PDB file of C-alpha atoms in Angstrom:
ATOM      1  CA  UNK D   1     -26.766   8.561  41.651  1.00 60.00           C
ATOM      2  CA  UNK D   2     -23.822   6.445  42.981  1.00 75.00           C
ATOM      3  CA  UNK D   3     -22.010   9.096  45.222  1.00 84.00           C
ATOM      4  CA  UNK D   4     -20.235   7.953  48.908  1.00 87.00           C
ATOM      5  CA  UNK D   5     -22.589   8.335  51.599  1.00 90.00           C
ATOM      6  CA  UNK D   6     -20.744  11.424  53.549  1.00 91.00           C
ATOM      7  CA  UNK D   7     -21.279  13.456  49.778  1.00 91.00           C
ATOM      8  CA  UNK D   8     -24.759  12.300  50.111  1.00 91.00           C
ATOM      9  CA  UNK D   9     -24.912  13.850  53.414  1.00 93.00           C
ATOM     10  CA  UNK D  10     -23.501  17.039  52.357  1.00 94.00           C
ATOM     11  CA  UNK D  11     -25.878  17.381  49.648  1.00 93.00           C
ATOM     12  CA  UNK D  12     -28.995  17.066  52.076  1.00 93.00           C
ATOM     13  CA  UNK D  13     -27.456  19.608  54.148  1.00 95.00           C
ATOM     14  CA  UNK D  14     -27.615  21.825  51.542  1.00 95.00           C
ATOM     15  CA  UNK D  15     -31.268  21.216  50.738  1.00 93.00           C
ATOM     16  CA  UNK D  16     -31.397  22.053  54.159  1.00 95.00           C
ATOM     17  CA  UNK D  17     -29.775  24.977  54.271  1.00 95.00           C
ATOM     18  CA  UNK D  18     -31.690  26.065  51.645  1.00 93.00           C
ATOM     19  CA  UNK D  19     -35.231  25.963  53.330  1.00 93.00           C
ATOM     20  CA  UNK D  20     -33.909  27.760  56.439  1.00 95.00           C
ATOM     21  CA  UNK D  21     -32.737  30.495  54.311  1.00 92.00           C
ATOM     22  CA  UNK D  22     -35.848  30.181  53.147  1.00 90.00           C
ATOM     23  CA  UNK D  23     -37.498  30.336  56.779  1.00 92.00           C
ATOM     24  CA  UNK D  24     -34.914  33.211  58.232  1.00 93.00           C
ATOM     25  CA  UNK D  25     -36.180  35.604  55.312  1.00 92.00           C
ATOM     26  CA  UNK D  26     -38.483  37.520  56.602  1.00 92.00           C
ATOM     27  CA  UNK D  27     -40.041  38.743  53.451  1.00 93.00           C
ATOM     28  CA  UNK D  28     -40.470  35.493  51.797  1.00 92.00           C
ATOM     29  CA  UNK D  29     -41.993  33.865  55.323  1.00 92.00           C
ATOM     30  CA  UNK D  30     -44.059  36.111  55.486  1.00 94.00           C
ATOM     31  CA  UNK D  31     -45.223  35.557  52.040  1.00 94.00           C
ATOM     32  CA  UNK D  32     -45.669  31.825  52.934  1.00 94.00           C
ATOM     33  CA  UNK D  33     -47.558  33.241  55.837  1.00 94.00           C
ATOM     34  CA  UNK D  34     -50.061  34.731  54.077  1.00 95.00           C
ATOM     35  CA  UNK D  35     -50.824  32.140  51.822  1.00 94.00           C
ATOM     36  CA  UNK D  36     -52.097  30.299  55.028  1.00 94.00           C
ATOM     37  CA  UNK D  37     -48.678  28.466  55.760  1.00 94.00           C
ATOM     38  CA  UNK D  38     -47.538  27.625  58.910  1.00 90.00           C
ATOM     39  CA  UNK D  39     -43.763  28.770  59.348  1.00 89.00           C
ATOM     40  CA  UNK D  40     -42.957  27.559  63.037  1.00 88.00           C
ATOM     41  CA  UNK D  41     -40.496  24.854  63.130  1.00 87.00           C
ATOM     42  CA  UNK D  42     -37.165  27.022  62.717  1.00 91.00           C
ATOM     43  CA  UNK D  43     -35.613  25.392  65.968  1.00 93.00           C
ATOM     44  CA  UNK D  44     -36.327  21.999  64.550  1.00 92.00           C
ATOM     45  CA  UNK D  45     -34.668  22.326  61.131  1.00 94.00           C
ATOM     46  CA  UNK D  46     -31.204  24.034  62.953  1.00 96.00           C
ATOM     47  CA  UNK D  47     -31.631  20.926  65.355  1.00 95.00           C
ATOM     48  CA  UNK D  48     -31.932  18.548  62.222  1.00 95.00           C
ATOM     49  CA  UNK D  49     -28.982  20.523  60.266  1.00 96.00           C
ATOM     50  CA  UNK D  50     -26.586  20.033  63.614  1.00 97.00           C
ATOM     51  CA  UNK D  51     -27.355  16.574  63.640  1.00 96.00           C
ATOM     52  CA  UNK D  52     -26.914  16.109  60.306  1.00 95.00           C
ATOM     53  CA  UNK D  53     -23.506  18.264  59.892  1.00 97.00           C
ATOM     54  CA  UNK D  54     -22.340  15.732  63.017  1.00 97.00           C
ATOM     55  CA  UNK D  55     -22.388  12.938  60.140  1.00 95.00           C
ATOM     56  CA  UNK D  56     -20.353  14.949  57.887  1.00 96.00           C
ATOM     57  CA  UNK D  57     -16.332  14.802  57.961  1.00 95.00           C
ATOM     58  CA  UNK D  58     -15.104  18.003  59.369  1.00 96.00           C
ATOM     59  CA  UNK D  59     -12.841  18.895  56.727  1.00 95.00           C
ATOM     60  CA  UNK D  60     -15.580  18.389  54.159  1.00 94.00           C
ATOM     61  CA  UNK D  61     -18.123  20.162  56.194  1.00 96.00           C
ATOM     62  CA  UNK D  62     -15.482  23.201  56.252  1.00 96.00           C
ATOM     63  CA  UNK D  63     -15.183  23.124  53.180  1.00 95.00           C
ATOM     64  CA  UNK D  64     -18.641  23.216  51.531  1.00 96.00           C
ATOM     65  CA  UNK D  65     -19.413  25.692  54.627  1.00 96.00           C
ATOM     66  CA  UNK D  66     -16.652  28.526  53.168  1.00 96.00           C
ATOM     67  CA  UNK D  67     -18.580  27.722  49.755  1.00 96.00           C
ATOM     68  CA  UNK D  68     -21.452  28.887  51.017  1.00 95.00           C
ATOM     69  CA  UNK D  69     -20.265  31.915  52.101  1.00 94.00           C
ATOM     70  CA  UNK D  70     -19.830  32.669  48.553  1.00 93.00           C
ATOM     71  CA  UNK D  71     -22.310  31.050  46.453  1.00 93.00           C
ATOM     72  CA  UNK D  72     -26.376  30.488  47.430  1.00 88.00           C
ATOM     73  CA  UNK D  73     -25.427  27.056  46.100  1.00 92.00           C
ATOM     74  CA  UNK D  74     -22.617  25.544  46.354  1.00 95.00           C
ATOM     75  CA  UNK D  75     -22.781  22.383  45.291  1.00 94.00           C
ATOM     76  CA  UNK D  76     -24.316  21.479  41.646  1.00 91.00           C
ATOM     77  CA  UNK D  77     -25.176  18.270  39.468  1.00 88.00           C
ATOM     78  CA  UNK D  78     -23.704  18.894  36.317  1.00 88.00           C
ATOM     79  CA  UNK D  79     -25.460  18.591  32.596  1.00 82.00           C
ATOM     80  CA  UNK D  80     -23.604  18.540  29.528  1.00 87.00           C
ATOM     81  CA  UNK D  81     -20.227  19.133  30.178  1.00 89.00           C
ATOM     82  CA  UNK D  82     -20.198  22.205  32.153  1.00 91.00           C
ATOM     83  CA  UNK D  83     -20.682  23.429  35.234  1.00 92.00           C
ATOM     84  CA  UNK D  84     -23.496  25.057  35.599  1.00 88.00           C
ATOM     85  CA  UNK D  85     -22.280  27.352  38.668  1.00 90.00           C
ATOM     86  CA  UNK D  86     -19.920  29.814  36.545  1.00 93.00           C
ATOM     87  CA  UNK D  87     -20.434  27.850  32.681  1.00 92.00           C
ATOM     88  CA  UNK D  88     -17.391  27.262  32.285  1.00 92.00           C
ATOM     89  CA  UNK D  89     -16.674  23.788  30.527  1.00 93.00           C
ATOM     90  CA  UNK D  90     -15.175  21.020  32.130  1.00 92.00           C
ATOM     91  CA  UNK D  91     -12.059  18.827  31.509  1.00 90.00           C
ATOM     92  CA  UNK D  92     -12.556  15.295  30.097  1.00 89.00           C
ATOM     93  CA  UNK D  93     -10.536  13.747  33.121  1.00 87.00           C
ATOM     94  CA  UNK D  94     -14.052  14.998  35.234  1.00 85.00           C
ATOM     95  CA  UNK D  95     -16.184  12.408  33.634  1.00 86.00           C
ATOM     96  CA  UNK D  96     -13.538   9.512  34.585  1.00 84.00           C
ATOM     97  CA  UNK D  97     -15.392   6.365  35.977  1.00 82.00           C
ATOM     98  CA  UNK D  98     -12.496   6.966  38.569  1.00 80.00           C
ATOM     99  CA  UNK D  99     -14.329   9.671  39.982  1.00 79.00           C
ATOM    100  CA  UNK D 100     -17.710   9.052  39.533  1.00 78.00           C
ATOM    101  CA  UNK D 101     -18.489   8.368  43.026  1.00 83.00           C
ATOM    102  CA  UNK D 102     -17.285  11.447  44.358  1.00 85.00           C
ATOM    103  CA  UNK D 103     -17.944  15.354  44.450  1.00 90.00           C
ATOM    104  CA  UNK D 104     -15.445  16.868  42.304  1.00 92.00           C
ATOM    105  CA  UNK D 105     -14.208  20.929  42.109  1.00 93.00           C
ATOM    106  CA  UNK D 106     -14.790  22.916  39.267  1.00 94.00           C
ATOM    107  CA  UNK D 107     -11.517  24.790  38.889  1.00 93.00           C
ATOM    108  CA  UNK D 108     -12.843  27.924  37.756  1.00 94.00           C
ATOM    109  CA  UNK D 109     -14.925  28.717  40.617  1.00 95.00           C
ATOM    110  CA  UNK D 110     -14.481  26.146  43.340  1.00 94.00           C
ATOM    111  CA  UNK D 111     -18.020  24.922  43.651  1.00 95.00           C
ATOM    112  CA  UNK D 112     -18.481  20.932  44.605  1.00 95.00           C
ATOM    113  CA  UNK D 113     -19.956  19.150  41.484  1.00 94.00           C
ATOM    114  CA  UNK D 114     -21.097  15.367  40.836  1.00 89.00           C
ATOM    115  CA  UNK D 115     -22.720  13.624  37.649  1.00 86.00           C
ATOM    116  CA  UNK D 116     -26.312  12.930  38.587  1.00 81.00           C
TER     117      UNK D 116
ATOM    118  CA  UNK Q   1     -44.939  39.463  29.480  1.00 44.00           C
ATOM    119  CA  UNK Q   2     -48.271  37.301  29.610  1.00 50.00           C
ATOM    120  CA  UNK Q   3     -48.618  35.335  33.175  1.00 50.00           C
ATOM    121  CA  UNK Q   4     -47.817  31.060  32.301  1.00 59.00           C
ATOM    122  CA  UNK Q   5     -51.242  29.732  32.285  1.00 86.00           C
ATOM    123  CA  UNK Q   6     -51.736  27.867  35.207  1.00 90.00           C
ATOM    124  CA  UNK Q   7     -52.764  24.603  32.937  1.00 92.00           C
ATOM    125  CA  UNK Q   8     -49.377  24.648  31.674  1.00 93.00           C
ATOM    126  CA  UNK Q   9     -47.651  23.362  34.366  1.00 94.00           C
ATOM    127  CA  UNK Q  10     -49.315  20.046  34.964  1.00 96.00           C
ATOM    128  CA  UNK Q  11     -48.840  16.994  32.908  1.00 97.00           C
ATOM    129  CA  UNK Q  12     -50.770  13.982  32.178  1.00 97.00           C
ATOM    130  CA  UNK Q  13     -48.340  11.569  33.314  1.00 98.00           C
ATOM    131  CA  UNK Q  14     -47.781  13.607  36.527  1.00 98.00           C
ATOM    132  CA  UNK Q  15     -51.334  12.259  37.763  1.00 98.00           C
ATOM    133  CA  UNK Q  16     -52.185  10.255  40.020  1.00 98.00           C
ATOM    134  CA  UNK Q  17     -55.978   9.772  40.369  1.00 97.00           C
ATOM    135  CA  UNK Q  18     -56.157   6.916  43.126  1.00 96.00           C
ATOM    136  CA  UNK Q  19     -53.482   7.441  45.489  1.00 97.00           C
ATOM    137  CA  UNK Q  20     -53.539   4.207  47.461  1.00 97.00           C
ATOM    138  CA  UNK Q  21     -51.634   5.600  50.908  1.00 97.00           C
ATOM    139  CA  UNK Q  22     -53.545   6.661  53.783  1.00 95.00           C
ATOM    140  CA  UNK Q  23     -51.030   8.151  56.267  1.00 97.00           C
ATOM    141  CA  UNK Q  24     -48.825  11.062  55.660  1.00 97.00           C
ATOM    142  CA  UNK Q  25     -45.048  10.180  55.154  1.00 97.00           C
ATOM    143  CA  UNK Q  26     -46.641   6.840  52.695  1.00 98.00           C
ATOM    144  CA  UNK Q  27     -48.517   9.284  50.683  1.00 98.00           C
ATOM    145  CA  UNK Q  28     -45.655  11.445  50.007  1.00 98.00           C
ATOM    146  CA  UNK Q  29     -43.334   8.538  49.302  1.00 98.00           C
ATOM    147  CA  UNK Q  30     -45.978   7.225  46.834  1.00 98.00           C
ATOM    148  CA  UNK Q  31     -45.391  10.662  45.114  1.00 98.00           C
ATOM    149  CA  UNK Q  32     -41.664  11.292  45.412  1.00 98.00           C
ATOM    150  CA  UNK Q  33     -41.874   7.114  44.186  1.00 98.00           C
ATOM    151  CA  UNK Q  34     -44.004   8.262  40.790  1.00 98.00           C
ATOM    152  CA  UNK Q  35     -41.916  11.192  39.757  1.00 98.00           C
ATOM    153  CA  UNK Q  36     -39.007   8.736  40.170  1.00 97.00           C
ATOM    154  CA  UNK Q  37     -40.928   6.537  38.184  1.00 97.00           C
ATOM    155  CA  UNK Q  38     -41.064   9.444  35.121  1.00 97.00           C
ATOM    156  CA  UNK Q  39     -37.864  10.188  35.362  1.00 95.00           C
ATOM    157  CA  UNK Q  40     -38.375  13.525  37.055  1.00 96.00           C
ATOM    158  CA  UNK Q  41     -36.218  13.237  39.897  1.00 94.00           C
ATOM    159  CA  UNK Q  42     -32.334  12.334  40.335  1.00 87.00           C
ATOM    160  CA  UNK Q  43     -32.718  10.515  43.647  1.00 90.00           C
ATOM    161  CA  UNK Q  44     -35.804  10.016  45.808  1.00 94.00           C
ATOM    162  CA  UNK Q  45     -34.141   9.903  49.667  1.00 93.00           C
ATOM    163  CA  UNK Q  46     -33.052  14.010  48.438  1.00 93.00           C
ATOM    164  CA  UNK Q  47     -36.431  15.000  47.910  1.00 96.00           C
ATOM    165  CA  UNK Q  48     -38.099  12.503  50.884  1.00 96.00           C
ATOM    166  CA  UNK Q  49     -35.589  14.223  53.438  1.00 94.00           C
ATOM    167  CA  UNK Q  50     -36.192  17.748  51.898  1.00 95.00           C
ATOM    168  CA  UNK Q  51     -40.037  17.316  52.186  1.00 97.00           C
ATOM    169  CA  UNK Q  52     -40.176  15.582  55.890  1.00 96.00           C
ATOM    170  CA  UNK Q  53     -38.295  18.814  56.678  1.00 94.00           C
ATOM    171  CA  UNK Q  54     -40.771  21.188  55.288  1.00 95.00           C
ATOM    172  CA  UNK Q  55     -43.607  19.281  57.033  1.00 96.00           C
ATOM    173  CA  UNK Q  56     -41.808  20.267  60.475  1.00 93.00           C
ATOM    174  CA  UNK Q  57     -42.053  23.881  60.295  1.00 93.00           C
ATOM    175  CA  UNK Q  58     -45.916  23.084  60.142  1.00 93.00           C
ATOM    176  CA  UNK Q  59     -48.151  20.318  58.009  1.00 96.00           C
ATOM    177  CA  UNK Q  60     -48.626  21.832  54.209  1.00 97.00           C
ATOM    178  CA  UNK Q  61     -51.994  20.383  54.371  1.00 97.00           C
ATOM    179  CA  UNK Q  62     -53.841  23.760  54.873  1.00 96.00           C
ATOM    180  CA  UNK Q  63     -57.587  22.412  55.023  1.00 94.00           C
ATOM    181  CA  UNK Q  64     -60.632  21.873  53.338  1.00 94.00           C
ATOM    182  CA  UNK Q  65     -58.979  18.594  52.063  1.00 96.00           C
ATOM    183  CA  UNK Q  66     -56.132  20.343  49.909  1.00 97.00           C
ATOM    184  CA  UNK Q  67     -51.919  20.177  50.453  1.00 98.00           C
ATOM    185  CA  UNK Q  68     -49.748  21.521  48.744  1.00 97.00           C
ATOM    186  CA  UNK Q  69     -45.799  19.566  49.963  1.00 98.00           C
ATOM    187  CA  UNK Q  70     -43.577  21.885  48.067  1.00 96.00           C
ATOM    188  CA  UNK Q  71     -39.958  22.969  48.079  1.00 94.00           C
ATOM    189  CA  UNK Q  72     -36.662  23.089  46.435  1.00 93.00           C
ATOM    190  CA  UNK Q  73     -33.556  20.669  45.683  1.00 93.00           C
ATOM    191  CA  UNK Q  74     -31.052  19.621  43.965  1.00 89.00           C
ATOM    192  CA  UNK Q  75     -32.289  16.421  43.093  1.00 91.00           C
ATOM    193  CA  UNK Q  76     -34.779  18.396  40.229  1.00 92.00           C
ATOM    194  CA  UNK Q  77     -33.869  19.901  37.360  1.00 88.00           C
ATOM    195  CA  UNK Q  78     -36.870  21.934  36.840  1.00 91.00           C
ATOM    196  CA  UNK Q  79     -40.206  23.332  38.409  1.00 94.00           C
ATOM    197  CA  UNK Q  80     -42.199  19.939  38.507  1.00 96.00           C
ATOM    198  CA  UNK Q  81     -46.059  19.920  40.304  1.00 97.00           C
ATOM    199  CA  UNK Q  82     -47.574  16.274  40.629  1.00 98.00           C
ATOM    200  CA  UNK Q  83     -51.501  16.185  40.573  1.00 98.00           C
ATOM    201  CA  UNK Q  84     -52.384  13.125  43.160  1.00 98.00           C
ATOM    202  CA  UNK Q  85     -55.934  12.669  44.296  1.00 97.00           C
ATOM    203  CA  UNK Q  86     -56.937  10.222  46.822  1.00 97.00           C
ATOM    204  CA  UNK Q  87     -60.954   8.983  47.272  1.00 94.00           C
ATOM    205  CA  UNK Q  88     -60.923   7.804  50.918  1.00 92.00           C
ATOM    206  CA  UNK Q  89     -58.388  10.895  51.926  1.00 96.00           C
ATOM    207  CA  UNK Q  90     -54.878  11.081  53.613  1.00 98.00           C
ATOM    208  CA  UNK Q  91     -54.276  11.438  56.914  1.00 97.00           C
ATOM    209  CA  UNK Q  92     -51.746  14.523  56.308  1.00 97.00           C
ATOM    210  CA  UNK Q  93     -52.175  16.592  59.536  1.00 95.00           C
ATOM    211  CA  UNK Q  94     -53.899  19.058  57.731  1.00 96.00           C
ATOM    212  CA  UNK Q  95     -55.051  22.164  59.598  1.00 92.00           C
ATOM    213  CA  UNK Q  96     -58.324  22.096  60.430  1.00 94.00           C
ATOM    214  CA  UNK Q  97     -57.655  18.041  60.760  1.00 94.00           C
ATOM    215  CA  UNK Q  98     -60.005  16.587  58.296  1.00 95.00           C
ATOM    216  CA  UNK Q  99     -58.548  14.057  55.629  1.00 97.00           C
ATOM    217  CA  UNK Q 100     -56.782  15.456  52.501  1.00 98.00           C
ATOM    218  CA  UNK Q 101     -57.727  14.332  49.209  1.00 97.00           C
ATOM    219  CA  UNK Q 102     -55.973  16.347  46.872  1.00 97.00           C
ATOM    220  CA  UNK Q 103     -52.407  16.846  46.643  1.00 98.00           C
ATOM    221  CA  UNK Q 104     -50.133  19.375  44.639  1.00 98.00           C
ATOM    222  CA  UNK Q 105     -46.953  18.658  45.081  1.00 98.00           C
ATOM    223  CA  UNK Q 106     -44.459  21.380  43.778  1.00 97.00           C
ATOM    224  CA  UNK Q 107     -41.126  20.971  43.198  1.00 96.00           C
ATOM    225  CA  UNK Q 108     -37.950  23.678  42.427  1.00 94.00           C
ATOM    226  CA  UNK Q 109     -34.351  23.223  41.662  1.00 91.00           C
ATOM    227  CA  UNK Q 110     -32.470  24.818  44.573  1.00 87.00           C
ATOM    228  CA  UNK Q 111     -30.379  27.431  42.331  1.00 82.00           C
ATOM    229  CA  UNK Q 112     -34.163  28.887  41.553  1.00 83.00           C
ATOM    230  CA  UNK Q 113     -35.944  31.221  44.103  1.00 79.00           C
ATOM    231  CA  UNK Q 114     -38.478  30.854  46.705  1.00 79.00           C
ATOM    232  CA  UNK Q 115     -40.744  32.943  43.753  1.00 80.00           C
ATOM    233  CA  UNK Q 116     -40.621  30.292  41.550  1.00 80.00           C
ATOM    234  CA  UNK Q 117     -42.944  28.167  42.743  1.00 87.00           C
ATOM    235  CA  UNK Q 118     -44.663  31.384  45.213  1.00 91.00           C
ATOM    236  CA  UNK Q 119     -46.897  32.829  42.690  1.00 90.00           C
ATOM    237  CA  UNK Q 120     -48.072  28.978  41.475  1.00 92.00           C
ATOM    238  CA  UNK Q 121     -49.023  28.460  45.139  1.00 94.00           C
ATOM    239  CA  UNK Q 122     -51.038  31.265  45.554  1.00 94.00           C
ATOM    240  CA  UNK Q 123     -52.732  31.003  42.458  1.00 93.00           C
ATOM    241  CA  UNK Q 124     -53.597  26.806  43.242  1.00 94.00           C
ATOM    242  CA  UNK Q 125     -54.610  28.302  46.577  1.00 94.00           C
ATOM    243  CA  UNK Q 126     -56.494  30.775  45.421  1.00 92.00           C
ATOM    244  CA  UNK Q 127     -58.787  28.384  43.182  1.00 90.00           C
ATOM    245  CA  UNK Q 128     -59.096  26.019  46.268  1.00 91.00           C
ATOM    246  CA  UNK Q 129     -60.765  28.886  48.075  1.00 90.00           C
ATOM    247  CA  UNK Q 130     -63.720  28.244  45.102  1.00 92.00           C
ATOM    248  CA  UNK Q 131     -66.271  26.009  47.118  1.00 93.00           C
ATOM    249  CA  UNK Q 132     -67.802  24.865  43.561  1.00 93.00           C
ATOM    250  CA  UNK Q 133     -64.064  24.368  41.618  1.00 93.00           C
ATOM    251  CA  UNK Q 134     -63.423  22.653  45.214  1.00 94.00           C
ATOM    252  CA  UNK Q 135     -66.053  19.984  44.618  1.00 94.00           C
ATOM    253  CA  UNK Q 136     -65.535  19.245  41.096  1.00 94.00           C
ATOM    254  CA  UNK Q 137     -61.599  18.895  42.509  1.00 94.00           C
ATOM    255  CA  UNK Q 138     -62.504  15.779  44.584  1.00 94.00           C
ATOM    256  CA  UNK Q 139     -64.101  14.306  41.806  1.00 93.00           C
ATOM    257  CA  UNK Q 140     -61.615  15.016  39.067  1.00 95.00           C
ATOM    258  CA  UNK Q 141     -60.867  10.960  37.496  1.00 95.00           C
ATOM    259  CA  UNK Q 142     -58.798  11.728  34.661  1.00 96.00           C
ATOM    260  CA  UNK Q 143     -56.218  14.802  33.258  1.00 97.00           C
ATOM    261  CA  UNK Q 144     -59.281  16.777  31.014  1.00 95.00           C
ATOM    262  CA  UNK Q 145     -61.939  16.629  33.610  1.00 95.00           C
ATOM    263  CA  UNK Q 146     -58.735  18.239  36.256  1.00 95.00           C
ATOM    264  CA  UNK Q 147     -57.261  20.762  33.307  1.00 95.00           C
ATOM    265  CA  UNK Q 148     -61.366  21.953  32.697  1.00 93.00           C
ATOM    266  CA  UNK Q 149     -61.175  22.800  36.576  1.00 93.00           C
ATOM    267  CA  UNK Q 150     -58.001  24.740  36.973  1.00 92.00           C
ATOM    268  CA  UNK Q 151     -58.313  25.985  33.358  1.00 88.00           C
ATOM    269  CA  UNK Q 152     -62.276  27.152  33.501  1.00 70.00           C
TER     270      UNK Q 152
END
């Protein structure tokens, strides 16, 4: 994977993201929990996700952030030659070496994409 | 619908039998490094920065010598678990502090649930809680003698 360093960031952030979703539900903590997990370090992982949105352009960060509003994930790797958010299949002009650097939109349903 | 046997979901070439690192973060990168290695990961820094993470909200090394790092990103396709076992034992924080010498790491793509890779959890931890399938566990050299002890 080739992408720009500031996609890069964005796409931690949403692994990020991801796991304190994962720590904020109470139901699946607690299922952790009982499996003899520890749980504790919510403060850490909003401190890590702050510093690590800091990196991120704002207008970038904005928009992924709206994204996420909408979709669980928002960003995707793509297979075949579809996006695997809403299956809809994409336009040649997506798999241009022009653009293979970069997080690109699927038009149908807005979500950030990039060829692993 | 029949539960996945538990055997199922580990792979011979997801092994590793003498992990060589001794402190936490190296052990983990040795891991993240194999799966790399076999092609089962799209980029190693996604998963290194989404484990270190996980380790914050409290070590995954629960005791008794076992961890289990685990969680979900988008640099996997699909649920992977990599077998490592280590003779001398990891320093890995684990709960009760002794050194950890067995390692399931689980991995989930992040457009999968938090149940994905739940119910595989409890039923690894479940077999760790076996004092005898414990022992054979340390000892395990090779991808039979481990599938006998999950699958017996």
């Amino acid at each position: 994977m080739v992408l720009k360093e500031e996609h890069r960031l964005l796409i931690a952030l949403q692994d990020l993201d991801i796991m304190i979703r994962e720590v904020k539900d109470k139901a699946t903590a607690d299922e952790f929990k009982s499996l003899g997990f520890k749980m504790e370090g919510l403060d850490e992982l909003l401190k890590a996700r702050e510093e690590l949105a800091g990196k991120i352009p704002i207008d970038l960060l904005n928009r992924y952030e709206k994204l996420a509003e909408h979709y669980s994930v928002a960003i995707l790797p793509v297979t075949g030659d579809m996006c695997l958010g809403c299956f809809v299949k994409l336009p040649t002009s997506f798999f241009s070496d022009a653009y293979k650097h970069e997080l690109q939109t699927c038009e149908n349903c807005g979500r950030l994409l990039y060829i692993p | 619908m029949e539960p996945t046997k538990l055997t199922t979901f580990f792979k011979e070439n997801l092994c590793i039998f003498n992990l060589r690192s001794h402190k936490k973060l190296s052990a983990l990168r040795e891991m993240v490094k194999h799966l790399a290695k076999e092609k089962m990961i799209s980029d190693e820094e996604f998963i290194m920065e989404m484990l270190k993470h996980r380790e914050s909200l409290g070590s995954t090394g629960l005791g008794n010598g076992v961890a289990f790092p685990h969680g979900r990103s988008i640099a996997i396709k699909n649920l992977t678990v990599l077998f490592a076992r280590s003779a001398n034992g990891v320093d890995f924080d684990a709960l009760d502090e002794k050194p950890t010498k067995i390692f399931f790491l689980i991995l989930a793509p992040s457009d999968s649930g938090a149940e994905t890779y739940l119910s595989l959890l409890s039923e690894l931890i479940s077999i760790m809680q076996k004092p005898k399938k414990l022992k054979k566990l340390y000892e395990v050299r090779d991808f039979e003698s481990l599938m006998e002890v999950l699958g017996g």
